[in-house]
Short mmCIF file of C-alpha atoms and ligand atoms in Angstrom, two decimals:
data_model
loop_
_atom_site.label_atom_id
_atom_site.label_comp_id
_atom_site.label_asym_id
_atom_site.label_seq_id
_atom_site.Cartn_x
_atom_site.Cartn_y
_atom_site.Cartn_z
CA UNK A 27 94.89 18.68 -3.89
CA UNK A 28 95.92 15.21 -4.51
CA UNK A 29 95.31 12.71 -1.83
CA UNK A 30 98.01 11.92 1.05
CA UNK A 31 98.37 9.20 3.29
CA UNK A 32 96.87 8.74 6.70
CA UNK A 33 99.89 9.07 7.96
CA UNK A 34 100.48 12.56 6.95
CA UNK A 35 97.23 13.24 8.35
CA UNK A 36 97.40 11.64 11.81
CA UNK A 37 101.41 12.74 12.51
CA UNK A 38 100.38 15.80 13.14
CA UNK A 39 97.19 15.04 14.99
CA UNK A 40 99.22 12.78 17.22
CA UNK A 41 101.78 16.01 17.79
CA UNK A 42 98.89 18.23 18.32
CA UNK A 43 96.53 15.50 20.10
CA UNK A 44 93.58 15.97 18.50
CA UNK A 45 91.83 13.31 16.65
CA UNK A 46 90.65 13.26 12.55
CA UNK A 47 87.42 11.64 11.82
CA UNK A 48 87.16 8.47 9.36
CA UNK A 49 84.26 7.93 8.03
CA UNK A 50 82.83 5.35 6.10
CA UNK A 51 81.20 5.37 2.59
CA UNK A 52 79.70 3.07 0.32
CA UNK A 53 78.29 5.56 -2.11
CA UNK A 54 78.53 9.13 -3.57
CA UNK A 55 76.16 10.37 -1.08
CA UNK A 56 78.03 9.92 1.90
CA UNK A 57 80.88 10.85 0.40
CA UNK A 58 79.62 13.92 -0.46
CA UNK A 59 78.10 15.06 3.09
CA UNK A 60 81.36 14.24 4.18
CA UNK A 61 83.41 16.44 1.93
CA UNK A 62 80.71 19.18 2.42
CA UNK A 63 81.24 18.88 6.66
CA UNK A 64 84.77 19.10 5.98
CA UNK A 65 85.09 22.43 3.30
CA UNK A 66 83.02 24.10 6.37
CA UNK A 67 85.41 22.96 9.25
CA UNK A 68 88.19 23.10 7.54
CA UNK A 69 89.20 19.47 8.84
CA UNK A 70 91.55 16.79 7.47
CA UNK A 71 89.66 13.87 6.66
CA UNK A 72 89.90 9.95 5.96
CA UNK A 73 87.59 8.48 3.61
CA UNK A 74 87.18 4.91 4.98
CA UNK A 75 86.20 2.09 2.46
CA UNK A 76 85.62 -1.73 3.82
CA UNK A 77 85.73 -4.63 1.82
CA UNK A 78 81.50 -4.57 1.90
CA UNK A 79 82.37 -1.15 -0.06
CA UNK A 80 84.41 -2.39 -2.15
CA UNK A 81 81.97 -5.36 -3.24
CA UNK A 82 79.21 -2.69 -3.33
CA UNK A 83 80.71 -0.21 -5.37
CA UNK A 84 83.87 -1.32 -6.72
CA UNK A 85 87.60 -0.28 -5.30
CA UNK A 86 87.95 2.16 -8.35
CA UNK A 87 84.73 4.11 -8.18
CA UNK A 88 85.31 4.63 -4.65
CA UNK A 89 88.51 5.86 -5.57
CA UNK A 90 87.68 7.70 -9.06
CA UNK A 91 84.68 9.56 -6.54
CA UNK A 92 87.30 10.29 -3.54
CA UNK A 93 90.37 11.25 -6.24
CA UNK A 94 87.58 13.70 -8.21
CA UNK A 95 86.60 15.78 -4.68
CA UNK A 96 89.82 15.80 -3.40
CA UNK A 97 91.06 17.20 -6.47
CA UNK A 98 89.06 20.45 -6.20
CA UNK A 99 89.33 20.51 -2.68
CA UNK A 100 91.99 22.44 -0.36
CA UNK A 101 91.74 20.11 2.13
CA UNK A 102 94.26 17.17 3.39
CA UNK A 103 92.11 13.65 2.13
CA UNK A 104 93.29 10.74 2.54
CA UNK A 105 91.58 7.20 1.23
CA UNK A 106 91.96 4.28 3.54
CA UNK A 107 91.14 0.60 3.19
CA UNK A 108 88.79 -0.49 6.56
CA UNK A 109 89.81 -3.68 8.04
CA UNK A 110 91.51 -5.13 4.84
CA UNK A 111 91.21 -9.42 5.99
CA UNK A 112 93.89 -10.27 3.82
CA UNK A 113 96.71 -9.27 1.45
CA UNK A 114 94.64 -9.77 -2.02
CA UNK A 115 92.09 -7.16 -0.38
CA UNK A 116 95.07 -4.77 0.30
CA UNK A 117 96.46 -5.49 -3.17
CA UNK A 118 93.22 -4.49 -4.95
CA UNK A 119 93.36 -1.46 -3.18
CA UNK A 120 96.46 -0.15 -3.96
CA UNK A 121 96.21 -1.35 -7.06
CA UNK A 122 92.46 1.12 -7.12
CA UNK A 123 95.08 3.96 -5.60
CA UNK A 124 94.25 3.93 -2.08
CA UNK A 125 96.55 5.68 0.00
CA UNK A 126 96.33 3.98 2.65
CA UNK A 127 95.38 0.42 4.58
CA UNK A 128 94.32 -1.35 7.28
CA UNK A 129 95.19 -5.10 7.19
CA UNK A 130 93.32 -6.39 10.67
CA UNK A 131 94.54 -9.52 11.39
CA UNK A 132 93.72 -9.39 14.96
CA UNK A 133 91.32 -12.69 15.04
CA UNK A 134 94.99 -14.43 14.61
CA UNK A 135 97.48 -15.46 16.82
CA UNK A 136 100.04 -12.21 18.09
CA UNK A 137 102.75 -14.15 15.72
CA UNK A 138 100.25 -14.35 12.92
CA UNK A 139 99.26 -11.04 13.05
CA UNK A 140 102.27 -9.95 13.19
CA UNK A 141 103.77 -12.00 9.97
CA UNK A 142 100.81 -10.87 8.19
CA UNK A 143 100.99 -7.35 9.16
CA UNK A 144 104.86 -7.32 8.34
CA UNK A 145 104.35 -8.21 4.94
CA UNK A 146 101.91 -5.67 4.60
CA UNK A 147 103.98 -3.18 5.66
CA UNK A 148 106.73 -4.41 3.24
CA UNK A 149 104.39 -3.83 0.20
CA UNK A 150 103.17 -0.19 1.64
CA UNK A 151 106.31 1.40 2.97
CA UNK A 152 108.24 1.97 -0.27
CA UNK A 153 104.58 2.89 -1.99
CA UNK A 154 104.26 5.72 0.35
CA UNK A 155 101.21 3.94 1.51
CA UNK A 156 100.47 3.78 5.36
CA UNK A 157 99.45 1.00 7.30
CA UNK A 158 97.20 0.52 10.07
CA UNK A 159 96.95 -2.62 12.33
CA UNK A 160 94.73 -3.84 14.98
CA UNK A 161 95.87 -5.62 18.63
CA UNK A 162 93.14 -7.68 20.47
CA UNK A 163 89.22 -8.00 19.82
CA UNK A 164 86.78 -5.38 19.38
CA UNK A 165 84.16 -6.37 21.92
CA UNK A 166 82.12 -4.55 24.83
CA UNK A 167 83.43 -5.20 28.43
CA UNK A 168 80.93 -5.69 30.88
CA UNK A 169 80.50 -4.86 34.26
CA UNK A 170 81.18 -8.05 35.44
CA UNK A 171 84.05 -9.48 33.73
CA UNK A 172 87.00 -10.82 35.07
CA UNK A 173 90.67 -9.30 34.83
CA UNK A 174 91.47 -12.31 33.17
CA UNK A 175 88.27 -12.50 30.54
CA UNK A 176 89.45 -8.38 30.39
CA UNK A 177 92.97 -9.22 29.30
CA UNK A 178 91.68 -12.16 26.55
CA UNK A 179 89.82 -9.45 24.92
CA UNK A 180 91.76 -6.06 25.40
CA UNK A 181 94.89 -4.90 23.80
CA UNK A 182 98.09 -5.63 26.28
CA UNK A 183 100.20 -2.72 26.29
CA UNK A 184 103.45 -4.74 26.23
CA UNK A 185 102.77 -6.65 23.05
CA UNK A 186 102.08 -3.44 21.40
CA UNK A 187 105.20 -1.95 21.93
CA UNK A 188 106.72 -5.07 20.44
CA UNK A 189 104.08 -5.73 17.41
CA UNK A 190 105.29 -1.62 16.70
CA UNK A 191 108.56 -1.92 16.97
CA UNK A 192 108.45 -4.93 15.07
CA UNK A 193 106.11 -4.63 12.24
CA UNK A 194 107.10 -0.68 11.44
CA UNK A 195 103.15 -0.03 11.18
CA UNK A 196 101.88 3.76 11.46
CA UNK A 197 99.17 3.52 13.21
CA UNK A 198 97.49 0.80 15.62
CA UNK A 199 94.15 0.31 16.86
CA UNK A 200 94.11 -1.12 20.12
CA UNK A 201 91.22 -2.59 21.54
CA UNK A 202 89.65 -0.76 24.63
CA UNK A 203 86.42 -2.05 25.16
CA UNK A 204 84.18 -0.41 21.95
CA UNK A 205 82.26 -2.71 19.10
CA UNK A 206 81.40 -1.93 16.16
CA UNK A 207 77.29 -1.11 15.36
CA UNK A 208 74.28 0.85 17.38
CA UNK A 209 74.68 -1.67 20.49
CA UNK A 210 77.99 -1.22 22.33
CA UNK A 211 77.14 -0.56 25.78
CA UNK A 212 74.22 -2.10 28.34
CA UNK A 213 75.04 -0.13 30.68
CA UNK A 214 76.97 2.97 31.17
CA UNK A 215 80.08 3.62 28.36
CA UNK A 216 82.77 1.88 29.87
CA UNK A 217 86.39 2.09 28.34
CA UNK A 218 89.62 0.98 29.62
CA UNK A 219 91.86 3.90 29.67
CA UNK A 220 94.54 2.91 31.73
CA UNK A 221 95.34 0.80 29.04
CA UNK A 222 95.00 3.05 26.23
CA UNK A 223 97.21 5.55 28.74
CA UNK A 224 99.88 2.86 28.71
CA UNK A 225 99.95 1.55 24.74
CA UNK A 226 100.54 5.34 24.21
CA UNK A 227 103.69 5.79 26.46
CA UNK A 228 105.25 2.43 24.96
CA UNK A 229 104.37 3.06 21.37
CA UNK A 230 104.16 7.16 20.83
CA UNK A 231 102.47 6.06 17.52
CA UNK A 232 99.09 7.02 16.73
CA UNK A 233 96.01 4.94 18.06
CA UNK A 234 93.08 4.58 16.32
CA UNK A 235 89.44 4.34 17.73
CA UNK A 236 87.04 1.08 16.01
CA UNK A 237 83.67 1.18 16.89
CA UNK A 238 83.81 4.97 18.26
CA UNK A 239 80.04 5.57 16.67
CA UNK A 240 78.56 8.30 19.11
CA UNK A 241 74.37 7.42 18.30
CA UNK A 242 74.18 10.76 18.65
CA UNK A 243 70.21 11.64 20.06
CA UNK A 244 69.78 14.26 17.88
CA UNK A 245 69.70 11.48 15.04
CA UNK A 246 68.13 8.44 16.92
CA UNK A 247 65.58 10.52 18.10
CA UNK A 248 64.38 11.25 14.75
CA UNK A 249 64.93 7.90 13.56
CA UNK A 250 62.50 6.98 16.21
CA UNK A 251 59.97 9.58 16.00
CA UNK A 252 59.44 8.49 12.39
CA UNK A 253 58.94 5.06 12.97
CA UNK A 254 61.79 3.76 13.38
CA UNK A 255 62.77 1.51 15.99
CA UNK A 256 66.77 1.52 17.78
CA UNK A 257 66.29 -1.02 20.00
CA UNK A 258 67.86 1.07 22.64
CA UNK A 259 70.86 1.76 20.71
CA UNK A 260 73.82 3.07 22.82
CA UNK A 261 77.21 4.56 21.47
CA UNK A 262 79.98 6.25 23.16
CA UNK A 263 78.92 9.15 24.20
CA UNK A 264 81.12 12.42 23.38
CA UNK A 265 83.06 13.09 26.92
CA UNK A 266 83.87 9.36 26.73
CA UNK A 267 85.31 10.32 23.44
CA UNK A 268 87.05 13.55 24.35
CA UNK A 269 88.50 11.61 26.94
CA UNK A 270 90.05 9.22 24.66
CA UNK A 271 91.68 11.23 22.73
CA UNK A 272 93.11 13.18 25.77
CA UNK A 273 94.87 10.16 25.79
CA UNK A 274 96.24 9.53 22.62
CA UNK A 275 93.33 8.45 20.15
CA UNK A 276 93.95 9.91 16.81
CA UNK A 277 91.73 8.23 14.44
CA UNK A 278 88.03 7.82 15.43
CA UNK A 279 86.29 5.56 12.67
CA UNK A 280 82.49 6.52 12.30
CA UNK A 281 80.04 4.76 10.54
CA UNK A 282 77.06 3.66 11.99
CA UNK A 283 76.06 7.42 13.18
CA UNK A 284 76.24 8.52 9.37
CA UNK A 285 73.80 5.79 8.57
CA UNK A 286 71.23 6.46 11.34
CA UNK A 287 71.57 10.10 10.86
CA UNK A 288 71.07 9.44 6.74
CA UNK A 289 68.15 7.12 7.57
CA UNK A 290 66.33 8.91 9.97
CA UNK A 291 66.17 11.52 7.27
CA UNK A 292 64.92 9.64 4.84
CA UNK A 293 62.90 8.20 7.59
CA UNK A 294 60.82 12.03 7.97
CA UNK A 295 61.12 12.23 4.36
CA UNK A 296 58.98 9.47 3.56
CA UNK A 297 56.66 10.50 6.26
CA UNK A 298 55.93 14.07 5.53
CA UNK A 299 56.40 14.01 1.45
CA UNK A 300 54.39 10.54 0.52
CA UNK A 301 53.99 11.91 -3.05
CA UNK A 302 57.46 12.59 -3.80
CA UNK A 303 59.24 10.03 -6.85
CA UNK A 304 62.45 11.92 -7.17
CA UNK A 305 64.81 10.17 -5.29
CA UNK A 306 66.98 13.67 -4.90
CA UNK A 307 64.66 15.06 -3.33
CA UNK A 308 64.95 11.96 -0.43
CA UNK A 309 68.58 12.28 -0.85
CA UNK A 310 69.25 15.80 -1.09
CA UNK A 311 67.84 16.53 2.73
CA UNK A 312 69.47 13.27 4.11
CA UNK A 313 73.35 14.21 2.65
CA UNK A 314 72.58 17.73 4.10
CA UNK A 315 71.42 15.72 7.78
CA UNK A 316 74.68 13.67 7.54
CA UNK A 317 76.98 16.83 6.89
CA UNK A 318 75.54 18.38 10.20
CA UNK A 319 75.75 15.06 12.46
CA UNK A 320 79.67 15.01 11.39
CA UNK A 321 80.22 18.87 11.83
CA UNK A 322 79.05 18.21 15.01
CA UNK A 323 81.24 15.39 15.53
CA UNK A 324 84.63 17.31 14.37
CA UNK A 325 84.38 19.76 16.80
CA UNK A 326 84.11 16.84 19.04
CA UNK A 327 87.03 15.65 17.57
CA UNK A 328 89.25 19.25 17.72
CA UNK A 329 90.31 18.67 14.08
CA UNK A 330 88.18 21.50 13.37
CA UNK A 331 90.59 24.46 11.21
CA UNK A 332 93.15 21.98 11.37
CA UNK A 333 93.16 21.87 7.41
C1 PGH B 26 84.38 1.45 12.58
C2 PGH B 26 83.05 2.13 12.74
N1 PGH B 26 84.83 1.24 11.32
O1 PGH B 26 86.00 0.64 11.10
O2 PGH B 26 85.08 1.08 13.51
O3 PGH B 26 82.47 1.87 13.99
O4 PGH B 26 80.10 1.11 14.04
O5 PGH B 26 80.97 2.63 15.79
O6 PGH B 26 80.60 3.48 13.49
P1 PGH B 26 80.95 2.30 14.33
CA1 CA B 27 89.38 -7.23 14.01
ZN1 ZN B 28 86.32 -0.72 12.66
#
């Protein structure tokens, strides 16, 4: 079918509270383990493209790609712009046919982010396009930090009520403590959900999860066991996760687990086929690898059968 907004999507994950995977592509590959993971669970999905996809593929192949399997597909796509810096990024991809946007502004000023945001929203709304914003900074919290280094960094609940109410975004992600990449805990997972409990009484909207990356072991062992090296990696692990969206996560962006689980493939591939020249046949096995890390994942998620 032809591809809706996020916000279709996630309204009736935030009714239901579940939470729909978005997941990250730069290329046809990904894209297609994705779709595949999704036809078997029968789950919603958001394609995720960031600007570094954009510059590596171009805003209408990613589109043309997305548009052409969600056209023979049954199931609810949507095609979403990953922290869009800055109007001309959100205007090239509408302009592609993205149906929907993040502008993250968040490294501003509240009443910066907020102007910026506002005029987003302004383009979007009558476009049918939804728009998602971001509220603090997406860094680890240690152990050790102070309530007041906590509330430089975290989202503050009251704000977001009033950056909602006054920007008219769809969805928000509020920072609770994840980064982005393999490395986002030195110690045990550590979120703040008190927070996260209270941006979801004041706002009611649906909260998106940054840096939600699982580094699942399944994946980093094989990584490992075929020479690669993780460094320790550490991601949230999946009852952190289930927690989260107990408490009104939504949206849980993945990336970096497609990319170990696609590498570590390619990873044994190399290893155990040393003659092979058909790129395929590295390929082939590493989409299927990626399909089963983010089955896996939306079950996790409970937007299995939700299609
Ligand atoms: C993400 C992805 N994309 O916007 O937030 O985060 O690095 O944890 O996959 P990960
Ligand atoms: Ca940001
Ligand atoms: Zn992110």
């Amino acid at each position: 079918m032809p591809l809706v907004s996020a916000k279709e999507i996630l309204d009736d994950a935030n009714k239901k509270n579940y939470a729909v995977g978005a997941f990250n592509i730069n290329d046809m590959e990904f894209l297609k383990a994705i779709f595949s993971a999704a036809e078997s669970e029968k789950a919603p999905i958001i394609i995720a493209a960031s600007e570094g996809a954009i510059k590596y593929a171009g805003a209408e192949m990613l589109y043309a790609m997305t548009k052409t399997m969600a056209d023979k597909s049954k199931i609810p796509v949507a095609l979403h712009l990953d922290h869009g810096s800055n109007l001309n990024s959100v205007l090239i991809a509408i302009k592609a046919g993205f149906t929907s946007v993040m502008i993250d502004a968040s490294h501003y000023l509240f009443e910066e982010n907020l102007k910026i945001t506002k005029q987003v929203v302004n383009i979007c709304k009558p476009l049918g396009i939804s728009v998602e914003a971001e509220l603090g900074r997406l860094k680890g919290i240690e152990d050790n930090v102070s309530v007041a280094d906590r509330d430089a960094v975290l989202i503050n609940p009251a704000e977001a009520k009033d950056f909602v109410e006054s920007s008219g975004i769809d969805f928000l992600a509020p920072a609770i403590g994840t980064s982005h990449g393999a490395f986002k805990f030195k110690g045990e997972a550590k979120l703040d959900f008190e927070r996260l409990k209270k941006v979801k009484e004041l706002t009611h909207i649906p909260l998106v999860l940054h840096g939600a990356s699982s580094v699942p072991e399944r994946a980093s062992k094989k990584f490992e066991e075929f020479g690669g090296d993780l460094k320790g990696a550490k991601g949230v692990p999946f009852d952190v996760l289930k927690e989260a969206i107990k408490y009104g996560i939504n949206k849980v962006n993945t990336d970096t687990d497609l990319r170990i689980a696609f590498l570590a493939k390619v990873r044994e591939s190399f290893a155990t086929d040393k003659s092979q020249i058909d790129p395929r046949k590295i390929f082939g096995p590493a989409m299927e690898y990626v399909t089963d890390v983010i089955k896996e994942r939306m079950k996790i998620l409970g937007c299995s059968g939700k299609a």
